[in-house]
Structures are given as structure tokens and as C-alpha cells.
mmCIF file of C-alpha atoms in Angstrom:
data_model
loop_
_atom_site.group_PDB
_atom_site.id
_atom_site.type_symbol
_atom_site.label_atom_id
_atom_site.label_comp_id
_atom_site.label_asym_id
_atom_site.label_seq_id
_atom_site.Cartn_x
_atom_site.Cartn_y
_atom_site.Cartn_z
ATOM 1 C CA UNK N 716 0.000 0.000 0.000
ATOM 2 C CA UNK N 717 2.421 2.777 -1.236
ATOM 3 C CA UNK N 718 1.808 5.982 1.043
ATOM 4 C CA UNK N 719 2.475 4.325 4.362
ATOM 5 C CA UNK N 720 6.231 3.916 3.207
ATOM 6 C CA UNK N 721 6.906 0.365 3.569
ATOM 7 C CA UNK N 722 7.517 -0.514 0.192
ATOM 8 C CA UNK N 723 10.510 2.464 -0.120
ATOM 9 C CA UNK N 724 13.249 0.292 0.027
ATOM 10 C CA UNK N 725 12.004 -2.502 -2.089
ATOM 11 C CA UNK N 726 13.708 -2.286 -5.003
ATOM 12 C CA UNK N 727 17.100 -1.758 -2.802
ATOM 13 C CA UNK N 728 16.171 -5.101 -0.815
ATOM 14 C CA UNK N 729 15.331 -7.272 -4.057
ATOM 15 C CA UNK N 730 17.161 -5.315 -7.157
ATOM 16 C CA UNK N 731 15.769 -7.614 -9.703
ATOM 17 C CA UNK N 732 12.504 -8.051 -8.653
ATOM 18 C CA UNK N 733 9.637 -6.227 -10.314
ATOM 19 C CA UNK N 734 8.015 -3.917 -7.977
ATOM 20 C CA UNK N 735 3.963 -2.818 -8.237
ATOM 21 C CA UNK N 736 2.710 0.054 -6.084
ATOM 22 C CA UNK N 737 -1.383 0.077 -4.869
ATOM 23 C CA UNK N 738 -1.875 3.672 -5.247
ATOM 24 C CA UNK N 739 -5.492 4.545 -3.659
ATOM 25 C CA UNK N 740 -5.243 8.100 -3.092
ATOM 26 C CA UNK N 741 -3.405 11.256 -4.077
ATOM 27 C CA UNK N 742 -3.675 14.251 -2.330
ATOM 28 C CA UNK N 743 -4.700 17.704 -4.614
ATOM 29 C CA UNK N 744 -5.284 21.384 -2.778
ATOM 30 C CA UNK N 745 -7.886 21.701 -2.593
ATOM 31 C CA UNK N 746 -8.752 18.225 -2.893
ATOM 32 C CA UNK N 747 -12.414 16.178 -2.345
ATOM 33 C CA UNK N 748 -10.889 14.776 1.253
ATOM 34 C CA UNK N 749 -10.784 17.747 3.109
ATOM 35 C CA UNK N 750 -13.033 20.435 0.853
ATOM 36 C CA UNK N 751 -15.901 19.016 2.462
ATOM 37 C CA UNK N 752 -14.562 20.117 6.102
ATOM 38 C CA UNK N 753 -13.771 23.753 5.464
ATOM 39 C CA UNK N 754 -16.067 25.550 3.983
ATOM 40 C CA UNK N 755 -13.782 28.551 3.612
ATOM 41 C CA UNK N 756 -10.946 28.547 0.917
ATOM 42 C CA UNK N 757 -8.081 26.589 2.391
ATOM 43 C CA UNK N 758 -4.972 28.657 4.173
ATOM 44 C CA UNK N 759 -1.962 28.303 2.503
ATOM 45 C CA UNK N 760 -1.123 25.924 5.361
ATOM 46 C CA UNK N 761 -3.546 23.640 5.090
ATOM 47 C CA UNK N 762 -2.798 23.781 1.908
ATOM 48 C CA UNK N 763 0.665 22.812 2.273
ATOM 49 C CA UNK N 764 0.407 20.360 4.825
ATOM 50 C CA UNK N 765 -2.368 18.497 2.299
ATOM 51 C CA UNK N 766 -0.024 18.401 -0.574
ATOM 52 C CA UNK N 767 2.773 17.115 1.720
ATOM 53 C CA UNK N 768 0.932 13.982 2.268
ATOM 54 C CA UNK N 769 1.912 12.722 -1.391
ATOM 55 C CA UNK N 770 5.465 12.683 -0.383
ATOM 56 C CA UNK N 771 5.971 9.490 0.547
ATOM 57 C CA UNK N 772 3.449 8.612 -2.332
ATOM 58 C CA UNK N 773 6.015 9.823 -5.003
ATOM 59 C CA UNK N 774 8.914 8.177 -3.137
ATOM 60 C CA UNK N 775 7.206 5.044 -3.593
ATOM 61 C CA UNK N 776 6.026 6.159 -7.442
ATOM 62 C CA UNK N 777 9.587 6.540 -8.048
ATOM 63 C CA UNK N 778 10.738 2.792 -7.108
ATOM 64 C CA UNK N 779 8.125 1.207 -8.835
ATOM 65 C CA UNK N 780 7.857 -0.805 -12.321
ATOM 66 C CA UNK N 781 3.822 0.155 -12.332
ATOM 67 C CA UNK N 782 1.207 0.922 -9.851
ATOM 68 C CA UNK N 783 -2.778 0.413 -9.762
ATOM 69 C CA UNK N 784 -5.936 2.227 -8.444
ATOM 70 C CA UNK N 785 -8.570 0.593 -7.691
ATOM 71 C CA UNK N 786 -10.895 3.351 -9.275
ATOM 72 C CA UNK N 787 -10.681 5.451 -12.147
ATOM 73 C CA UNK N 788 -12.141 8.416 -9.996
ATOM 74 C CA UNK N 789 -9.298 7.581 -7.705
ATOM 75 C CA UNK N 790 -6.814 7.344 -10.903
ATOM 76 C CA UNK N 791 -7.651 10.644 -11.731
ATOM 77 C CA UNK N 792 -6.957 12.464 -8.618
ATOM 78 C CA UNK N 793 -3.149 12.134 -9.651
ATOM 79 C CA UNK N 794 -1.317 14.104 -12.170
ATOM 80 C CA UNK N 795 -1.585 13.472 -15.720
ATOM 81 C CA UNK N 796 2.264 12.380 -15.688
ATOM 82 C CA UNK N 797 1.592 9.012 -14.186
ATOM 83 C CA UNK N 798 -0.547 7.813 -16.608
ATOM 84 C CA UNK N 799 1.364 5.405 -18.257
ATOM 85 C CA UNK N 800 2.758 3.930 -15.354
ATOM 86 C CA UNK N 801 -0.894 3.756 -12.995
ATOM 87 C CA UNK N 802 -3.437 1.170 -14.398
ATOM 88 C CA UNK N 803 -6.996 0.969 -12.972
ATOM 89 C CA UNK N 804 -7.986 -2.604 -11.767
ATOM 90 C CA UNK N 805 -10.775 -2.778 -8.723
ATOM 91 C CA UNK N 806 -9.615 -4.141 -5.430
ATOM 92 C CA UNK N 807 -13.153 -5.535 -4.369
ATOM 93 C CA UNK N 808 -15.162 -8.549 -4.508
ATOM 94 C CA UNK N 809 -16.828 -9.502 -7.882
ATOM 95 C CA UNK N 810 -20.634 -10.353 -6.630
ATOM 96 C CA UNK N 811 -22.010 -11.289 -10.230
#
């Protein structure tokens, strides 16, 4: 679960191995998780502090060979860049 920062040093444990990140959230300013809590425009603190949450996100985008979201809402909370490295594929239970 890239974010929480134990897959950082992944690719330095197992150098050959293929690495795949689950990305479930990226954090935007302002972004859906906390727009709903402030109903004023966000200080540039807040603002800060919500965008610094993705830094151990991108430490983890940088190590791996690809990464999935479970949602393409979710998918398209990150930057544009990532694209060809983030593929959608849902992380539920198929009830058909």
C-alpha cells in the first residue's frame, strides 16, 4: 500500500525483482478529502500540509515498475504524468 512507506526500500532489498505500487489516493489542494470540512478557501497551510501527504506517495512512485488504483475516480486524482505507469484494476469482490 504505497503511502504508508513500507515498500521504499524494495527495489534496494530485491534489485531484480519487479516492484507494483497500490496507489489509492493522491492528495490535490484543494482536494475532495478535506473540501468538504472547510467551507472557507483553504490557508496556505492547510494547503501545504495536504499536498505534503503525497510525499511518501512519489517516493514510492519513483521505485516502482507500475502501480494500480482501484478506481478510475481515484486514478484521476493524480497528475496526468503518471498515466502510463498507474493502471486501474478494482480491489473488491466480484458479486455477479
Amino acid at each position: 500500500h504505497s503511502g504508508w512507506g513500507n515498500g521504499m526500500y524494495a527495489s534496494d532489498i530485491w534489485p531484480n525483482a519487479k516492484t507494483v505500487g497500490y496507489f489509492e489516493w493522491y492528495y490535490n489542494s484543494p482536494g475532495p478529502d478535506v473540501a468538504f470540512l472547510y467551507p472557507e478557501p483553504l490557508t496556505y497551510d492547510q494547503a501545504a500540509r495536504s499536498r505534503s501527504r503525497n510525499a511518501p506517495i512519489l517516493v514510492d512512485f519513483a521505485s516502482v515498475d507500475f502501480g494500480f488504483c482501484p478506481t478510475h475516480w481515484q486514478k484521476s486524482q493524480f497528475p496526468e504524468v503518471f498515466d502510463k505507469k498507474l493502471i486501474v484494476h478494482h480491489d473488491g469482490v466480484d458479486t455477479e
